[in-house]
Short mmCIF file of C-alpha atoms and ligand atoms in Angstrom, two decimals:
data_model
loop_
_atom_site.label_atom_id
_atom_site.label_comp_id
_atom_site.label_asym_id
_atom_site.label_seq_id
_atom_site.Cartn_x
_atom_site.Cartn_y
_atom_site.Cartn_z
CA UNK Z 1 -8.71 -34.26 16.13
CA UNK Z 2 -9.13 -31.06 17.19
CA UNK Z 3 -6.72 -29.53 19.22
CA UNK Z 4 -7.21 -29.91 23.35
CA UNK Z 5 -6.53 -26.11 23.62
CA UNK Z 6 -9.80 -24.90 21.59
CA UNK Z 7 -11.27 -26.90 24.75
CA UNK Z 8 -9.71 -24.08 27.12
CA UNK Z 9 -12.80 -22.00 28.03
CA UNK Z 10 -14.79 -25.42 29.06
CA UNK Z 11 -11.89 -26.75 30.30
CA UNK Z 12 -13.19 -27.20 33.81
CA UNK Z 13 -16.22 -29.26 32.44
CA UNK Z 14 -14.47 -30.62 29.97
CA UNK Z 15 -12.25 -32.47 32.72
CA UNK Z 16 -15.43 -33.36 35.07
CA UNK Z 17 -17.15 -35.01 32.01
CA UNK Z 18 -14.20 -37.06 31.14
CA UNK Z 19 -13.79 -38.26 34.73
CA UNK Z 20 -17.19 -39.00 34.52
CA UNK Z 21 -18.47 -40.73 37.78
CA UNK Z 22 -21.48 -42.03 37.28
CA UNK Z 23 -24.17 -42.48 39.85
CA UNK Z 24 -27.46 -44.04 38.14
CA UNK Z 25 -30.23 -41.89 38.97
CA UNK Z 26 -33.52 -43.71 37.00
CA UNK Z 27 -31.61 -43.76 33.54
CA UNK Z 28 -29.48 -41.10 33.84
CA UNK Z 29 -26.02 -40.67 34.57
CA UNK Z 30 -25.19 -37.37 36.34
CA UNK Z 31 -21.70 -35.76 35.32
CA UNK Z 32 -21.65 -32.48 37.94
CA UNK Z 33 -24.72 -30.59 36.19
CA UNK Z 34 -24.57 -32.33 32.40
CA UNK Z 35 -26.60 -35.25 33.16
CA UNK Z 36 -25.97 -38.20 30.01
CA UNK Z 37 -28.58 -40.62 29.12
CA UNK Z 38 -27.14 -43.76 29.76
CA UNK Z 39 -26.42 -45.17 26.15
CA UNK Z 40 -24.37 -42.36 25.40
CA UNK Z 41 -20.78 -41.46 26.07
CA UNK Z 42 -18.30 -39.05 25.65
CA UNK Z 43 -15.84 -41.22 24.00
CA UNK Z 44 -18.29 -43.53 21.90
CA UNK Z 45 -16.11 -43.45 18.92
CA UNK Z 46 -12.87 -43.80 20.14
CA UNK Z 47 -11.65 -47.12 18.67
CA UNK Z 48 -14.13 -47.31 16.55
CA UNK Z 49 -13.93 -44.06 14.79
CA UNK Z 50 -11.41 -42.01 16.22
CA UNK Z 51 -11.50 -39.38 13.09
CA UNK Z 52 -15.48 -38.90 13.01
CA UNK Z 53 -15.27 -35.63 14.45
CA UNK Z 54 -12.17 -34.09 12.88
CA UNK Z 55 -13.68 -35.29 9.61
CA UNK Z 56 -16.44 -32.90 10.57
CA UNK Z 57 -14.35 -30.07 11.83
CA UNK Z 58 -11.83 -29.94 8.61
CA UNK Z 59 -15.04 -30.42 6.13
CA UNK Z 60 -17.16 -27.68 8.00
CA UNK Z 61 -14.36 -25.21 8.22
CA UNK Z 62 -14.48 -25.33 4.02
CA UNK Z 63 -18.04 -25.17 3.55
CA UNK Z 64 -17.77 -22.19 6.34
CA UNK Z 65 -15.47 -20.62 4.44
CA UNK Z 66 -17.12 -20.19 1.30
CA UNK Z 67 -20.68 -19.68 3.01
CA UNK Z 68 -20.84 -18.78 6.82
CA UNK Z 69 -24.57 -19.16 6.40
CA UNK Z 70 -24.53 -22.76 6.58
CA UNK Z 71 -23.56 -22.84 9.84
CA UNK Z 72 -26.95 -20.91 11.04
CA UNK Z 73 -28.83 -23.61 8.69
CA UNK Z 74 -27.00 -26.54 10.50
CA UNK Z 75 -27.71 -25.35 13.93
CA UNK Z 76 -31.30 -24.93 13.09
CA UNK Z 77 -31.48 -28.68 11.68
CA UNK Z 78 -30.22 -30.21 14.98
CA UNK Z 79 -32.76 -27.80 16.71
CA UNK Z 80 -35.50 -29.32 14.57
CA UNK Z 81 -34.28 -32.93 14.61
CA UNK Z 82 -33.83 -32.85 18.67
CA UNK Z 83 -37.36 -32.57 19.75
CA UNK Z 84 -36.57 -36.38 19.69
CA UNK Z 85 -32.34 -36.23 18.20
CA UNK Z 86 -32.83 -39.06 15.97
CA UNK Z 87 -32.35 -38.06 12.49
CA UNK Z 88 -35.90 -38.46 11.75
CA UNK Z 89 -35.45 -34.76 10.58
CA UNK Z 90 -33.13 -35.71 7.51
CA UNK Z 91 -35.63 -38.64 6.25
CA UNK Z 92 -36.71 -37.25 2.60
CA UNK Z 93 -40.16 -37.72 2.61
CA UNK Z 94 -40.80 -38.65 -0.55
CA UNK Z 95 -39.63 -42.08 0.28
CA UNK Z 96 -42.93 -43.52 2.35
CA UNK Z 97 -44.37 -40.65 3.97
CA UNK Z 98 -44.16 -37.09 5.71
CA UNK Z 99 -41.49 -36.49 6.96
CA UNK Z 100 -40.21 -33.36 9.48
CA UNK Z 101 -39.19 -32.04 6.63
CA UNK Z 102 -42.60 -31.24 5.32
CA UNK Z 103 -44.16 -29.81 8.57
CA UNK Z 104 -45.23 -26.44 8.15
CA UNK Z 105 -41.59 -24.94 10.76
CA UNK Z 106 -39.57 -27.25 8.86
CA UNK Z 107 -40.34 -25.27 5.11
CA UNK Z 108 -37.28 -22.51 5.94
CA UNK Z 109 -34.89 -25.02 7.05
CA UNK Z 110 -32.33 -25.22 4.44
CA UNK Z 111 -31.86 -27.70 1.97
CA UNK Z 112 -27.94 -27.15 1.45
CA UNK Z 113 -27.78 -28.29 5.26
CA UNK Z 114 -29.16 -31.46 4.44
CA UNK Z 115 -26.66 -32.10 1.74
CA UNK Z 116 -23.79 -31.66 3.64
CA UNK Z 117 -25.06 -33.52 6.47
CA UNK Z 118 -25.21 -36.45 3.61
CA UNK Z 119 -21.69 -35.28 2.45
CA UNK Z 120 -20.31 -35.66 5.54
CA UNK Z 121 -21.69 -38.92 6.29
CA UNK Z 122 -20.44 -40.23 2.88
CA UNK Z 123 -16.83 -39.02 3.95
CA UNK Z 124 -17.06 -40.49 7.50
CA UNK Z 125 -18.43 -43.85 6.55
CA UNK Z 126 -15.67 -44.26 3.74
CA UNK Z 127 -13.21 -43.71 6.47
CA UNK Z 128 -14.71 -45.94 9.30
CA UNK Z 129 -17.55 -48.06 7.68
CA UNK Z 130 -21.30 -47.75 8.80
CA UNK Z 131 -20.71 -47.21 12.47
CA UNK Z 132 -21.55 -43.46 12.97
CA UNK Z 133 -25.38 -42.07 12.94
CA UNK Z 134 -26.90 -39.28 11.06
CA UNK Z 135 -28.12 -37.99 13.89
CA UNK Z 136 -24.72 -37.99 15.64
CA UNK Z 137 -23.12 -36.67 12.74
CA UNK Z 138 -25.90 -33.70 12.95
CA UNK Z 139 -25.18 -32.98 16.65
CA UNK Z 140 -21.64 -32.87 16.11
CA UNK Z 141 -22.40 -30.66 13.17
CA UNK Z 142 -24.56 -28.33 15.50
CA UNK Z 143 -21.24 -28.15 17.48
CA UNK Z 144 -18.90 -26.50 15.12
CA UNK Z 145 -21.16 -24.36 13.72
CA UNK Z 146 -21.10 -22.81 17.00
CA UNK Z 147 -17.53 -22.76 17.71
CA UNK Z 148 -16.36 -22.18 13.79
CA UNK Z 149 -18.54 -19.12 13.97
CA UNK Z 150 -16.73 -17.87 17.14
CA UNK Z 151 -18.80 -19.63 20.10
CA UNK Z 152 -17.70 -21.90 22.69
CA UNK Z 153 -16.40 -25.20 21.62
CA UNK Z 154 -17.52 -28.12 24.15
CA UNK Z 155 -17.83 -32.40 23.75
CA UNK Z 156 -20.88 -33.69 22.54
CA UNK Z 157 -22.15 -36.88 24.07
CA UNK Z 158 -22.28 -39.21 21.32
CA UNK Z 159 -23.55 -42.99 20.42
CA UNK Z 160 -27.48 -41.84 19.24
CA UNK Z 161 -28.75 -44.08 16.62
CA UNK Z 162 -30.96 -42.95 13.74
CA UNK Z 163 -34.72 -43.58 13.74
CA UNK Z 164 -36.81 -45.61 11.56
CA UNK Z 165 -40.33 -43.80 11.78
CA UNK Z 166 -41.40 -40.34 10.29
CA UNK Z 167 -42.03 -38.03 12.89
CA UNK Z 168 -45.80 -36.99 12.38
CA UNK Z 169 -46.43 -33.60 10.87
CA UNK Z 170 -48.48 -33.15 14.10
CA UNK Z 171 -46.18 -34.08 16.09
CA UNK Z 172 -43.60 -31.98 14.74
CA UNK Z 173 -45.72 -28.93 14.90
CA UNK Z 174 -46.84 -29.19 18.32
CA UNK Z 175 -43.08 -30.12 19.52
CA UNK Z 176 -42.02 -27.02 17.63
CA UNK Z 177 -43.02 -24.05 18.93
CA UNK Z 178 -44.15 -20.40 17.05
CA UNK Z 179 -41.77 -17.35 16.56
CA UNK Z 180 -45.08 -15.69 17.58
CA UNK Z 181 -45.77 -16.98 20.84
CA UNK Z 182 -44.89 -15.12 24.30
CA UNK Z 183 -42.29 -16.19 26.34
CA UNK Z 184 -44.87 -17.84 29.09
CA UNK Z 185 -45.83 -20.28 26.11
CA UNK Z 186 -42.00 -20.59 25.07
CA UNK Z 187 -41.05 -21.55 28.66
CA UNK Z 188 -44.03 -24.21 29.05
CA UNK Z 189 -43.06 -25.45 25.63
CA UNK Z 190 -39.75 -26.87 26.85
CA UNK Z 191 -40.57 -27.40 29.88
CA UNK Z 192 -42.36 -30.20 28.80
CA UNK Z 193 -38.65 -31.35 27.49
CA UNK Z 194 -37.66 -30.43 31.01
CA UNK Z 195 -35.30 -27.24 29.85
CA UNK Z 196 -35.86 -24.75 32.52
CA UNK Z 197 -35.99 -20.94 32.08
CA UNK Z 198 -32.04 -20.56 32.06
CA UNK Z 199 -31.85 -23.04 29.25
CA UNK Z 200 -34.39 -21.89 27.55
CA UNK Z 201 -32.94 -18.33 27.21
CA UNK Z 202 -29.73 -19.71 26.49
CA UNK Z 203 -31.05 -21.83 23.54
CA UNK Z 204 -32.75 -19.15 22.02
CA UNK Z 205 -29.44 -17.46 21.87
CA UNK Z 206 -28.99 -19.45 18.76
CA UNK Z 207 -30.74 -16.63 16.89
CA UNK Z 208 -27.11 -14.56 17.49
CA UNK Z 209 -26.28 -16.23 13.68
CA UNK Z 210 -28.61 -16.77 10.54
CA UNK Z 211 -31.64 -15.41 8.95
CA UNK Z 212 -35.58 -15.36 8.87
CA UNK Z 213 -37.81 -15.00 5.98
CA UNK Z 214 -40.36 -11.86 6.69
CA UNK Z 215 -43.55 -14.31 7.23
CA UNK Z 216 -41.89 -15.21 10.48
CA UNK Z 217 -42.12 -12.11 12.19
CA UNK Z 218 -44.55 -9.06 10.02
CA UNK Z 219 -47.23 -10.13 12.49
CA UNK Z 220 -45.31 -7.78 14.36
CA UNK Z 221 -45.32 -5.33 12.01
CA UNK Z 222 -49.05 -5.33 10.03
CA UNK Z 223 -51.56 -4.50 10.49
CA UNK Z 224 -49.92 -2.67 13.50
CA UNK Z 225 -47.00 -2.26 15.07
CA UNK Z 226 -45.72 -4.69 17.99
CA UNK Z 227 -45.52 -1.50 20.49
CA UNK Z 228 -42.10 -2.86 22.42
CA UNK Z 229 -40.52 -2.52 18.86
CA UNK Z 230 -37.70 -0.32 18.13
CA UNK Z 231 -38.96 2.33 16.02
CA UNK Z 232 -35.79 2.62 13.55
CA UNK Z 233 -35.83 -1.01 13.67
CA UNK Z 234 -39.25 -1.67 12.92
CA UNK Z 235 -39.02 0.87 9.70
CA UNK Z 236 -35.62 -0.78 8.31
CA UNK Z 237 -37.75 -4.07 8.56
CA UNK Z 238 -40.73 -2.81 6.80
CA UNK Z 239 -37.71 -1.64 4.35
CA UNK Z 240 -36.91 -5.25 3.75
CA UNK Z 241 -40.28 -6.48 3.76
CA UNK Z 242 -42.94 -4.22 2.52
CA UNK Z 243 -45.77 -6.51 2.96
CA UNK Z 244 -46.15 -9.30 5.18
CA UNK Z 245 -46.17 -11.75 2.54
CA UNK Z 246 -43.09 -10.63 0.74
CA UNK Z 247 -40.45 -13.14 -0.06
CA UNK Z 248 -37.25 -12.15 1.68
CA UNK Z 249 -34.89 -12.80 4.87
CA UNK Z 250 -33.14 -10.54 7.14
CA UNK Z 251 -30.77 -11.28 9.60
CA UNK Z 252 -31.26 -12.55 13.25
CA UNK Z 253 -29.27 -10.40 15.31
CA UNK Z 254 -28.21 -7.12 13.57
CA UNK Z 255 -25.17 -6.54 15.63
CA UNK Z 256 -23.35 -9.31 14.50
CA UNK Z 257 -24.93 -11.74 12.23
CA UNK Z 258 -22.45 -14.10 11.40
CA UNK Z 259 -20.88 -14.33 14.96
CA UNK Z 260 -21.84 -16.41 17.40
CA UNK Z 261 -21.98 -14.04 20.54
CA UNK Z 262 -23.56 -12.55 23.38
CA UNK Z 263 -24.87 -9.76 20.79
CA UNK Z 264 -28.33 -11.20 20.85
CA UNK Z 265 -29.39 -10.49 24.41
CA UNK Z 266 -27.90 -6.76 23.67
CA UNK Z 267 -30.10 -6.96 20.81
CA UNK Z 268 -33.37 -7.83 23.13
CA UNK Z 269 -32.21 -5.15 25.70
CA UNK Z 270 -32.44 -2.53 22.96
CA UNK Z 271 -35.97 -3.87 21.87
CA UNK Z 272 -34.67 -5.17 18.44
CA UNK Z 273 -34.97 -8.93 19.13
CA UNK Z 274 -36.89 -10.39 15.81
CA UNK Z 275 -39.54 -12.95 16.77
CA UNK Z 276 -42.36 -11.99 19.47
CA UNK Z 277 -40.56 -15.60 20.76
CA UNK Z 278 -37.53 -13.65 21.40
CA UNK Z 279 -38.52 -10.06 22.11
CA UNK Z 280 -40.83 -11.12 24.80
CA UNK Z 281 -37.47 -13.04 27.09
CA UNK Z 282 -36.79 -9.46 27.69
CA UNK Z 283 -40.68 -8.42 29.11
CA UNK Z 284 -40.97 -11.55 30.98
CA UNK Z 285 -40.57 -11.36 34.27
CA UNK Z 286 -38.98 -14.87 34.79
CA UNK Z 287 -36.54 -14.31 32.17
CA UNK Z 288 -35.72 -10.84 31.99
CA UNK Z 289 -32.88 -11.00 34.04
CA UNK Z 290 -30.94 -14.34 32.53
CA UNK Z 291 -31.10 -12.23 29.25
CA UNK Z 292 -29.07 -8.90 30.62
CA UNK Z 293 -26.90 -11.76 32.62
CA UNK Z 294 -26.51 -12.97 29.32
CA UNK Z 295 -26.13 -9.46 27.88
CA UNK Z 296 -23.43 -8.72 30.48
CA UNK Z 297 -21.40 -11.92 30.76
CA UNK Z 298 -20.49 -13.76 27.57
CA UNK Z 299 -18.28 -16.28 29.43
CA UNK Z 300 -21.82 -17.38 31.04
CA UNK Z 301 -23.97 -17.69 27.87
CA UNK Z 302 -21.59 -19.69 26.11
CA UNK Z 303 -21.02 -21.65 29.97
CA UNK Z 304 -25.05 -22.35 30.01
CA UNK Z 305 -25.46 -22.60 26.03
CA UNK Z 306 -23.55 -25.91 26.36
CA UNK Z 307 -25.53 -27.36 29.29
CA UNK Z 308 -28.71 -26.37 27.56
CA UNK Z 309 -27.59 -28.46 24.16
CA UNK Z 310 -26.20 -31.16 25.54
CA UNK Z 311 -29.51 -31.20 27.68
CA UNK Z 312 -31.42 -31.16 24.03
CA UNK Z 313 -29.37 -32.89 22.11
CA UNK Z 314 -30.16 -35.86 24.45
CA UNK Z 315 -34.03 -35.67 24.00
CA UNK Z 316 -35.92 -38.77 23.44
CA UNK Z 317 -32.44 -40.59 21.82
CA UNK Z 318 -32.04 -44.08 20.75
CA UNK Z 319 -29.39 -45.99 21.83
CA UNK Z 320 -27.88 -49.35 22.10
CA UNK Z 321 -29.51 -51.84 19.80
CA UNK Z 322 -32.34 -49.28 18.74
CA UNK Z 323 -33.07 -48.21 15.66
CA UNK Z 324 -30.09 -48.11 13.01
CA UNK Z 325 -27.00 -46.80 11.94
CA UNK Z 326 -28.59 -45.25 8.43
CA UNK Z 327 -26.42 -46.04 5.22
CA UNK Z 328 -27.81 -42.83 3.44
CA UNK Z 329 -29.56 -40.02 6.24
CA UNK Z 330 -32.08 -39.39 3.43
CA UNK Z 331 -33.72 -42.69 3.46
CA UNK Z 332 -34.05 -45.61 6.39
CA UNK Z 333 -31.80 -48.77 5.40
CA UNK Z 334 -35.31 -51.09 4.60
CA UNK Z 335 -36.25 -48.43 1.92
CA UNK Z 336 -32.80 -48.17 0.83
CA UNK Z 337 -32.52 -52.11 0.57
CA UNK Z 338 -36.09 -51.54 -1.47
CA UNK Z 339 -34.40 -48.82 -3.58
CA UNK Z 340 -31.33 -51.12 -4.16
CA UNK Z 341 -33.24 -54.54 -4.95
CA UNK Z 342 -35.61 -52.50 -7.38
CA UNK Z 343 -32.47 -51.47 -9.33
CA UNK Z 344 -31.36 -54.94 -9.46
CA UNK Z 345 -34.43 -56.55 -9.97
CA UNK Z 346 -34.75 -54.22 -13.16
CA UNK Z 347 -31.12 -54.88 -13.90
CA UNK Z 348 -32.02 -58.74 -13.69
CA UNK Z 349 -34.62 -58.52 -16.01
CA UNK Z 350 -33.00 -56.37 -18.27
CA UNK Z 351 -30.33 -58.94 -18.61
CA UNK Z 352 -32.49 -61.77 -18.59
CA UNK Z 353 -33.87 -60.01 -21.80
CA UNK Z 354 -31.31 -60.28 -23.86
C1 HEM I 401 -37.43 -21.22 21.32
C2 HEM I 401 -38.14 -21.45 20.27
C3 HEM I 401 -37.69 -21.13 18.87
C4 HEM I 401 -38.46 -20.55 17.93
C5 HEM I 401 -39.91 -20.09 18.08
C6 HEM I 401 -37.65 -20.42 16.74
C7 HEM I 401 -38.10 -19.89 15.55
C8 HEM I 401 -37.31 -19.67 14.45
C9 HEM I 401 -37.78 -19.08 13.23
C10 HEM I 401 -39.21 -18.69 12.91
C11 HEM I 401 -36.70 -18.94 12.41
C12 HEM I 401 -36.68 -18.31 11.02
C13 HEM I 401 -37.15 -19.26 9.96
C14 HEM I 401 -37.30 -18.54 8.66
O1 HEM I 401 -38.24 -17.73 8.57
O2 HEM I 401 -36.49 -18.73 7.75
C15 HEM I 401 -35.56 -19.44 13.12
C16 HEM I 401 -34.28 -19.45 12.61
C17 HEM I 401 -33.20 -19.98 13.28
N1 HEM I 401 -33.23 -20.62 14.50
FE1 HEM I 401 -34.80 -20.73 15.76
N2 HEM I 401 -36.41 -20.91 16.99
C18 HEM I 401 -36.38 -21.37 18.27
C19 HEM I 401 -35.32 -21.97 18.90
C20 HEM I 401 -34.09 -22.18 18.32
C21 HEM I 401 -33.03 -22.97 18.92
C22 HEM I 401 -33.13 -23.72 20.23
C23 HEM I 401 -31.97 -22.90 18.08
C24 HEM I 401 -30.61 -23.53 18.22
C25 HEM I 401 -29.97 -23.61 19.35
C26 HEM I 401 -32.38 -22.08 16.95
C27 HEM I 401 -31.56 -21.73 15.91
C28 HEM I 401 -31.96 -21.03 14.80
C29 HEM I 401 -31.05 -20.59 13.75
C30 HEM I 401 -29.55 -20.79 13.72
C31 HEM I 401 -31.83 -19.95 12.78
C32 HEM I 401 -31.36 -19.36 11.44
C33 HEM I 401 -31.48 -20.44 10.38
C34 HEM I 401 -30.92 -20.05 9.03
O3 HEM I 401 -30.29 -19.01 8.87
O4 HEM I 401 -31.12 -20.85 8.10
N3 HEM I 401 -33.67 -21.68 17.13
N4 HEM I 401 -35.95 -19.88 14.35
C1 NAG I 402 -53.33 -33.46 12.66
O1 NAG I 402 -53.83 -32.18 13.01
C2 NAG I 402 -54.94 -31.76 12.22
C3 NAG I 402 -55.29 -30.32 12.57
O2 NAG I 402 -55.07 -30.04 13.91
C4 NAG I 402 -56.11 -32.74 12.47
O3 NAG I 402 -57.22 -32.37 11.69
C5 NAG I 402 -55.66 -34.14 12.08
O4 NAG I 402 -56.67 -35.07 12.37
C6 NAG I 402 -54.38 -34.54 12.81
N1 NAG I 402 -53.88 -35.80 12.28
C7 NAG I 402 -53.45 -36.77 13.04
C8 NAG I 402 -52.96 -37.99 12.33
O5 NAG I 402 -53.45 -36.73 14.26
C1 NAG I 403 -49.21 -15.67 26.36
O1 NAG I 403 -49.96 -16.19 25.30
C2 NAG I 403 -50.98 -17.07 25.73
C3 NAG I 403 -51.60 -17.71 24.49
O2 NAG I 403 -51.86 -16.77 23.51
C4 NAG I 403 -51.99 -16.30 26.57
O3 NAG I 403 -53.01 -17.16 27.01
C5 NAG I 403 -51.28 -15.69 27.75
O4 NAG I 403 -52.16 -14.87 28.47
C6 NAG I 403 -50.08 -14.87 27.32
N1 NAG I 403 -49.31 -14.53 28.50
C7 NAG I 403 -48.88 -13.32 28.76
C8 NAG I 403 -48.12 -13.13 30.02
O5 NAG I 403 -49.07 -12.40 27.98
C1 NAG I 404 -38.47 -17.02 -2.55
O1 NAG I 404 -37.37 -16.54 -3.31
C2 NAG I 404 -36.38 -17.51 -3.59
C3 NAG I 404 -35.22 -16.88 -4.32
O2 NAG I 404 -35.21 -15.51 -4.22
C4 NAG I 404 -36.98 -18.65 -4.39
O3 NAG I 404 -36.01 -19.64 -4.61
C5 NAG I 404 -38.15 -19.25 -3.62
O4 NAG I 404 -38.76 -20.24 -4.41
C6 NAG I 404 -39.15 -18.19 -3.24
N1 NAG I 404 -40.15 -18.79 -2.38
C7 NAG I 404 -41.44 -18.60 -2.54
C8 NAG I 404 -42.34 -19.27 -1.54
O5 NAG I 404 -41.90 -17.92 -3.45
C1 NAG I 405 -19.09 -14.29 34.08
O1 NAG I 405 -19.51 -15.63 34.17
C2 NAG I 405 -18.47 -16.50 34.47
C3 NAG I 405 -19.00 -17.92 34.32
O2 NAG I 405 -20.04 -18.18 35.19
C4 NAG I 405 -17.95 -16.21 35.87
O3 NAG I 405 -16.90 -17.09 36.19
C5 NAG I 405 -17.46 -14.78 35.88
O4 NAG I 405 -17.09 -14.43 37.19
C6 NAG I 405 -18.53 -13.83 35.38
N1 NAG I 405 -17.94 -12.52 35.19
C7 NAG I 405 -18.41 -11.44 35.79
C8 NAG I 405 -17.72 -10.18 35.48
O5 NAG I 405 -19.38 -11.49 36.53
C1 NAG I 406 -29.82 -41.14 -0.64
O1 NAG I 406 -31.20 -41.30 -0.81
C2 NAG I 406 -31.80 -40.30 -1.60
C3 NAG I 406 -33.30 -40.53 -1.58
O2 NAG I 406 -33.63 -41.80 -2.01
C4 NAG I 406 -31.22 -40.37 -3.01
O3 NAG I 406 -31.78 -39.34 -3.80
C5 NAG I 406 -29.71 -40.18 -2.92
O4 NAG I 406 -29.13 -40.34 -4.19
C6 NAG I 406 -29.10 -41.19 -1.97
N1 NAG I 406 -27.71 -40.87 -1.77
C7 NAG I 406 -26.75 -41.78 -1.88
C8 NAG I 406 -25.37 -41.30 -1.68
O5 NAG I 406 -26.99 -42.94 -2.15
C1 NAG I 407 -35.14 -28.29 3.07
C2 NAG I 407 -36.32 -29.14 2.79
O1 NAG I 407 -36.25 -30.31 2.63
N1 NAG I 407 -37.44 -28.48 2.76
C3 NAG I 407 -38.67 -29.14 2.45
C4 NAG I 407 -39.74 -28.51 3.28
O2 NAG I 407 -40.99 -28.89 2.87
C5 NAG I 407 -41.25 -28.62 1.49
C6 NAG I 407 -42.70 -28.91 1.21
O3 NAG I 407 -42.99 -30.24 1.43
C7 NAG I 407 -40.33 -29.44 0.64
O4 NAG I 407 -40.58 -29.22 -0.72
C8 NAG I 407 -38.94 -29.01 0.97
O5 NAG I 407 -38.03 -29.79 0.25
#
């Protein structure tokens, strides 16, 4: 278990949420200002897996260690999975039909992240049996990614069970918004998920890690340039990516791309935000000024970065008796059962042969 210390900066929430008192408002539960969808809890594993989440921690810190980059593709993946946190993201498609995986924002998310979402799942259910979720395992994932690459650490509200329908391409696309949009159509976006301005901003301070191929963004760049752009900036990223179909990434936030910080609203302030999605926090008049608090104040960003995701990573969850505890995240437990009596059944027959 991580140590109680590495809690310090939260420390305040930290001990409101664990005195939780709970007042039922329709079906939530509100903690202070973290309200908890009632199904969920902060200390869901405690007898029954006390070691799922320093299995995560020790594992991550090694895979971190040879490649910090995973951490920005494992942040992204609970992103993608939480417009409805219910591992529908991690379902291979392949199996019986398209998955998240195959919708159109889903083709940069990295396939290492999905293997060691599987990896860790293998090493927590050898340890405890099949009691924790994929989707748990991907929020808790989400977690030290943040805090292993120097961002706030904070509890995750845990006890989400793992869908058993494909998320619609559609769906996916329309829950997903574009890099390319303005911040009026960000806002409204997840506002439907009811994440107001302030969370919004602080969400998209996930782009302070990681990397973006050149499609997302050289609609700011050809056939003309976005006008708010830095100039050096915009000429080091025609550099990288001399036409707008070229095949490459650059990184996120150029002061400090492997850190989680406050170095992304600087960024945005100097006019060298990536995306029109991000750029455009800064021209907006309703969030112009939660980016240079952001800018300013570190200790607040990483303070509202935690409401924000524990706000997200609570959107449209199962709990209880819903859905299922997934033996492999790639594939629901009936097509795995398929899988498994299609090997035997050949098996069988084999042996029957002879
Ligand atoms: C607000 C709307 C958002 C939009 C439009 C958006 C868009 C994008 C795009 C286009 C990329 C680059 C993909 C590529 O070309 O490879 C990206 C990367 C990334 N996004 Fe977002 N994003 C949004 C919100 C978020 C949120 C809420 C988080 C997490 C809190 C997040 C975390 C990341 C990370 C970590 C990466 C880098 C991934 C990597 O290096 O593999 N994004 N995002
Ligand atoms: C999905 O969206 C496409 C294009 O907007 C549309 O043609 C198609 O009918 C939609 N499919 C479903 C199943 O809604
Ligand atoms: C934002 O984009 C939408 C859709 O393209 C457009 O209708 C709207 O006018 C834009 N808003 C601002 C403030 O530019
Ligand atoms: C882009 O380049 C990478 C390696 O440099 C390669 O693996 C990938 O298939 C390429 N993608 C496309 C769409 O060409
Ligand atoms: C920064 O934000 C924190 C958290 O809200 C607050 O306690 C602190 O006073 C702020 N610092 C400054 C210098 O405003
Ligand atoms: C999980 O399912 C995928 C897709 O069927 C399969 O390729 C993989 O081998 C399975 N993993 C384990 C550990 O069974
Ligand atoms: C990481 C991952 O699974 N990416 C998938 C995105 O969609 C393409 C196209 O369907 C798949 O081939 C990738 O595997």
């Amino acid at each position: 278990m991580a140590t109680k210390n590495s809690y310090i900066p939260f420390s305040s929430i930290v001990v409101v949420v664990v005195m939780i008192s709970c007042v039922n408002v329709s079906q939530f539960c509100y903690a202070q200002n973290v309200p908890i969808v009632k199904g969920l809890s902060w200390s869901f594993y405690d007898k029954s897996c006390p070691e799922a989440e320093s299995i995560v921690r020790k594992q991550l810190k090694k895979v971190f260690k040879d490649d910090i980059g995973q951490a920005a593709g494992l942040l992204r993946l609970h992103f993608h999975d939480c417009f409805g946190c219910d591992g529908s993201v991690l379902l291979d498609g392949s199996a019986s039909g398209p998955s998240e995986q195959d919708a159109p924002p889903n083709l940069t998310l990295r396939a290492r992240a999905f293997e060691i979402i599987n990896d860790l799942r293998a090493r927590i259910h050898k340890k405890c049996g099949q009691v924790v979720s994929c989707s748990d395992i991907a929020a808790l994932a989400a977690r030290d990614s943040v805090f292993l690459s120097g961002g706030p650490d904070y509890p995750v509200p845990l006890g989400r069970r793992d869908g058993l329908t494909f998320a619609t391409q559609n769906a996916t696309s329309a829950n997903l918004p574009s890099p390319r949009s303005n911040a009026s159509v960000i806002l409204a976006s997840l506002e439907t998920k009811k994440l107001d301005a302030t969370d919004t901003v602080a969400l998209s301070g996930g782009h302070t890690i990681g990397l973006s191929h050149c499609s997302s963004f050289t609609n700011r760049l050809y056939p003309t340039q976005d006008p708010v752009m830095d100039q050096t900036f915009a000429k080091n990223l025609k550099a990288v990516c001399p036409a707008a179909t070229t095949n490459a990434t650059t990184v996120l936030d150029i002061r400090s791309p492997d850190l989680f910080d406050n170095k992304y609203y600087v960024d945005l302030m100097n006019r060298q935000g990536l995306f029109t999605s991000d750029q455009d926090l800064y021209s907006y008049s309703k969030t112009k000024n939660i980016v240079i608090d952001f800018a300013v104040n570190q200790t607040l960003f990483f303070e509202k970065f935690f409401v924000a995701m524990t706000k997200m990573g609570q959107l449209s969850v199962l709990t209880g008796s819903q859905g299922e505890i997934r033996a492999n995240c790639s594939v629901r437990n009936s097509d795995n059962k398929a899988y498994l009596a299609s090997v035997v059944d050949e098996d069988g027959e084999r042996l029957s042969a002879f």
